[in-house]
Short mmCIF file of C-alpha atoms in Angstrom, two decimals:
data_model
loop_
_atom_site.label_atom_id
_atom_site.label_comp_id
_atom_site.label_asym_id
_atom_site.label_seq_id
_atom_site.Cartn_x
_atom_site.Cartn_y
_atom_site.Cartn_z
CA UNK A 1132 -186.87 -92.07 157.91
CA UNK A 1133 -185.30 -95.21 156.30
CA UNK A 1134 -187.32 -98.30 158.03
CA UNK A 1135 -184.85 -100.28 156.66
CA UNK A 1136 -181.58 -99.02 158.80
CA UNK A 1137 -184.25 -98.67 161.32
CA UNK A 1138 -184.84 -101.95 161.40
CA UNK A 1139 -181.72 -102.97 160.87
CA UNK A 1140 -180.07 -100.85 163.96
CA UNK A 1141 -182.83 -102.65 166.04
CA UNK A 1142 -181.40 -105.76 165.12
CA UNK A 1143 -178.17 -104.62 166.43
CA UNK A 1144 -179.27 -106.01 169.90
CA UNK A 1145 -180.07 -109.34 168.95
CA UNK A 1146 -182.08 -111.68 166.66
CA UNK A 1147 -186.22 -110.91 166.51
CA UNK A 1148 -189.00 -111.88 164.90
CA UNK A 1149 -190.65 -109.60 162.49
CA UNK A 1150 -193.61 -109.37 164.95
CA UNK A 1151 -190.91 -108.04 167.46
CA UNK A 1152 -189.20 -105.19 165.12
CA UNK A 1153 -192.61 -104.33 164.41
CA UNK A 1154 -193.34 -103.45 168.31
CA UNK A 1155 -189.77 -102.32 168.86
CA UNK A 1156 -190.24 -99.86 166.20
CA UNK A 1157 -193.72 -98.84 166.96
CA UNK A 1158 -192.49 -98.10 170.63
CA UNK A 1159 -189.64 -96.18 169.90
CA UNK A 1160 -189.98 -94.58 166.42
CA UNK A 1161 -194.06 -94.48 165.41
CA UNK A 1162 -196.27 -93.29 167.94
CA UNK A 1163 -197.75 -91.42 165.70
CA UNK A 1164 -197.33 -93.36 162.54
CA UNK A 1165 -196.65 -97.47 163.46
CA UNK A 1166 -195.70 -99.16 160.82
CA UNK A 1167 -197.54 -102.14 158.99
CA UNK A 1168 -197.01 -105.73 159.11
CA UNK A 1169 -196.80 -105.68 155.34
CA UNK A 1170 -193.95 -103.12 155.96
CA UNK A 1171 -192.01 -104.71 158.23
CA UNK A 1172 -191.56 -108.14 156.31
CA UNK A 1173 -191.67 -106.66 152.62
CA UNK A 1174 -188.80 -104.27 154.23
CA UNK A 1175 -186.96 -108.14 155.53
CA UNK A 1176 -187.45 -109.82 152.85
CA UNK A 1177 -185.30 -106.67 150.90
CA UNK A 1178 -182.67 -106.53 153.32
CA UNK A 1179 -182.70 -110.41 153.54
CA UNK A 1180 -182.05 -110.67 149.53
CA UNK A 1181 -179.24 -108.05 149.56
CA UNK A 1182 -177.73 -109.98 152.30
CA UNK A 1183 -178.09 -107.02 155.59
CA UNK A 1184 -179.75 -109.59 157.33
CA UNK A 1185 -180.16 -113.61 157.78
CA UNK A 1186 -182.40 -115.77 158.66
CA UNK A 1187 -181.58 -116.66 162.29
CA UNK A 1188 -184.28 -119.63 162.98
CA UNK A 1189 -187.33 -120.62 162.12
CA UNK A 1190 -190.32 -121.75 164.36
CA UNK A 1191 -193.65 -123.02 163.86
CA UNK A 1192 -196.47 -121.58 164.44
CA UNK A 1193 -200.25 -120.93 164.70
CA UNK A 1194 -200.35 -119.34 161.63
CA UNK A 1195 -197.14 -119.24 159.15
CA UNK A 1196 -193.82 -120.12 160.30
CA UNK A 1197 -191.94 -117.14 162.12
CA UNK A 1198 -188.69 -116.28 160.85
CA UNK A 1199 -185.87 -115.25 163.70
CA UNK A 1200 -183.68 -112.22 161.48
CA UNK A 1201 -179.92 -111.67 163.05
CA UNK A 1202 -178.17 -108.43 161.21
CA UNK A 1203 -174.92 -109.16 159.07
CA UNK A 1204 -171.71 -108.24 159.32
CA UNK A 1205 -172.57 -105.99 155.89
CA UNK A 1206 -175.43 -105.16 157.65
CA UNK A 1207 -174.11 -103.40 160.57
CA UNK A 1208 -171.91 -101.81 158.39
CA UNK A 1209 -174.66 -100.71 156.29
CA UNK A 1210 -176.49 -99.44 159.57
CA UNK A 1211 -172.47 -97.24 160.24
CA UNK A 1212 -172.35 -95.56 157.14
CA UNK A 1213 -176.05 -94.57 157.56
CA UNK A 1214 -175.80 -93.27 161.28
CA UNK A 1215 -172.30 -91.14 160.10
CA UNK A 1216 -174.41 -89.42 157.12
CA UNK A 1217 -175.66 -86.13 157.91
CA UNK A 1218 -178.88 -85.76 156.88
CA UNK A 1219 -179.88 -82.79 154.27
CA UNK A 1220 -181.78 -79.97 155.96
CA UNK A 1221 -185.06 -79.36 154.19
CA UNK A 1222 -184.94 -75.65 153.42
CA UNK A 1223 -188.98 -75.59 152.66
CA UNK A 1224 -188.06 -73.22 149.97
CA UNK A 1225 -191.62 -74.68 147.99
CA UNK A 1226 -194.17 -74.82 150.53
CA UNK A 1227 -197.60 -75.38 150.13
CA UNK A 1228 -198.22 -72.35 152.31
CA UNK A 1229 -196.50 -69.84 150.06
CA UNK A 1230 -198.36 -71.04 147.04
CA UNK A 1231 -201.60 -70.38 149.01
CA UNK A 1232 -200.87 -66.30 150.01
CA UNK A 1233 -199.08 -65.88 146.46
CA UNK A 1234 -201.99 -67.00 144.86
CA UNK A 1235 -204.30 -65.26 147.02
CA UNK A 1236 -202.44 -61.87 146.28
CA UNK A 1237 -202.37 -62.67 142.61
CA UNK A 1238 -206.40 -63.62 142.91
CA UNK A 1239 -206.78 -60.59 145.16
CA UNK A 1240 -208.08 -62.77 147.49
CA UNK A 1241 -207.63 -62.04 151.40
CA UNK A 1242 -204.04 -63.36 152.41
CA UNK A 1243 -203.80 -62.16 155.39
CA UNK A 1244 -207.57 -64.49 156.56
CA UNK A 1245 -204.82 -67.34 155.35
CA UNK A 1246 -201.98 -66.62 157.66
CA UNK A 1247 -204.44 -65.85 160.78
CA UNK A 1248 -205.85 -69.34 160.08
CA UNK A 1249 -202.79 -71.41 159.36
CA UNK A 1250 -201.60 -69.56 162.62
CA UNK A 1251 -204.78 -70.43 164.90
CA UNK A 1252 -203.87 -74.30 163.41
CA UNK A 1253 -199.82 -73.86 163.84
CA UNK A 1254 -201.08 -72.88 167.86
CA UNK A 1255 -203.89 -75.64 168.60
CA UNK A 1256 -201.05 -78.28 167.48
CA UNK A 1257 -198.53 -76.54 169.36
CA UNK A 1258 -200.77 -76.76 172.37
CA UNK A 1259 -201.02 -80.71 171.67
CA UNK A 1260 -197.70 -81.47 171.40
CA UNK A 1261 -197.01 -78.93 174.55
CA UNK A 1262 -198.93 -81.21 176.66
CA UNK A 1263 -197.74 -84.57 174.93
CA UNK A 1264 -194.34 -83.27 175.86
CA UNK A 1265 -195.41 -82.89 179.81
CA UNK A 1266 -196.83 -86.18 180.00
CA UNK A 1267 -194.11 -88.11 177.80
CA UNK A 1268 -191.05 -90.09 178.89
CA UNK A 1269 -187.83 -87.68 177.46
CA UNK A 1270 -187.76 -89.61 174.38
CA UNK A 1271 -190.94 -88.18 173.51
CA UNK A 1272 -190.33 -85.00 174.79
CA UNK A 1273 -187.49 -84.58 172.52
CA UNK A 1274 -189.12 -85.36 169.59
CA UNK A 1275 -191.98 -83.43 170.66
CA UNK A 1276 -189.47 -80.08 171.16
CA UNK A 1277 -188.24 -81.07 167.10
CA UNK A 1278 -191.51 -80.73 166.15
CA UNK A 1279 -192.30 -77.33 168.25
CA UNK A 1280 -189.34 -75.71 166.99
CA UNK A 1281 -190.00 -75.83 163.43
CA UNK A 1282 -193.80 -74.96 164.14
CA UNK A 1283 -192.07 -72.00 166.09
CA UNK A 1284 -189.68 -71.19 162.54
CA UNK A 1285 -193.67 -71.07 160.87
CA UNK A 1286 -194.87 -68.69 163.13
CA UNK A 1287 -191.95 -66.20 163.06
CA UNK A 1288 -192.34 -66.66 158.75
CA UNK A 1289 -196.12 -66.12 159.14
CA UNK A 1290 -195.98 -63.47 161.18
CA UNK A 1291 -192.94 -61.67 158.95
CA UNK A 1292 -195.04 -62.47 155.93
CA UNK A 1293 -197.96 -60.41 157.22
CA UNK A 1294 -195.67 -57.06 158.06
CA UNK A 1295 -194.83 -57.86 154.35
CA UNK A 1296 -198.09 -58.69 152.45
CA UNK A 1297 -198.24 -55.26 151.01
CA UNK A 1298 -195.36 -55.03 149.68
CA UNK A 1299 -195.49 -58.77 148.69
CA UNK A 1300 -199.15 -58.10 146.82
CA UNK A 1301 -197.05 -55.33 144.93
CA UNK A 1302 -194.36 -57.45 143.93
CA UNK A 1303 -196.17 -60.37 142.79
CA UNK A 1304 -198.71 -58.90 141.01
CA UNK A 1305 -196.28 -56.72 139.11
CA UNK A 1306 -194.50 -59.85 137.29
#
């Protein structure tokens, strides 16, 4: 995810504080990963110097001063161009799983223990984000049904992969 077109597309709806974007962006995009103070006004101060956003006001405060950012005109631009690009599907062609059972096979090692673990995982999260998706509001039950789906892709791979280990053993240890 860029934080900065994030950021910048929460702007959209008026002037905030860095404090606010920080919420706004916590409430809508990182439940499960908020961002950082640090983030949020190393990621303004960037957009501020390649003129996306301004500063809108300043106030004074307890602690430092609190800048008030307002997007640009090149900013919302910026944020158009961003929202029209498609973005590249990941085709997982190098995953970390692979390299496990390939090595396994090649170490003659039990592959087929790895896929009936990584599966017992790929269910208790699916479980998780089942129920997270019950009790959410739809925004979280959308990205919650993202999530399941590609967990669902792993499951039909590991499951394909075990029919196949045999023949898969044979093959790589051949080369």
């Amino acid at each position: 995810m860029s934080i900065g077109h994030t950021l910048l597309g929460l702007l959209e709806s008026g002037p905030r504080h860095g404090y606010d974007l920080k919420r706004a962006f916590d409430e809508k995009f990182g439940q499960d990963r908020p961002l950082h103070y640090g983030q949020v006004y190393s990621t303004m101060s960037r957009l501020l110097k390649n003129g996306l956003v301004e500063v809108d006001g300043i106030e004074p405060g307890g602690g430092p001063e609190r800048k008030r950012y307002a997007i640009t005109d090149a900013g919302v631009t910026d944020v158009e161009r961003w929202l029209g690009t498609p973005q590249k599907p990941e085709p997982y062609l190098q995953s970390t799983l692979y390299t496990k059972v390939v090595l396994a096979l090649l170490t003659r090692r039990d592959a087929a223990d790895i896929l009936d673990t990584q599966r017992s995982e790929h269910l208790r999260m699916m479980r998780i984000l089942t129920d997270r998706k019950r009790k959410g509001d739809l925004a979280d039950q959308l990205i919650c049904d993202h999530a399941l789906f590609h967990l669902e892709a792993d499951l039909r791979w590991l499951e394909l992969t075990a029919a196949r280990l045999d023949r898969l053993a044979e093959a790589v240890r051949t080369k």
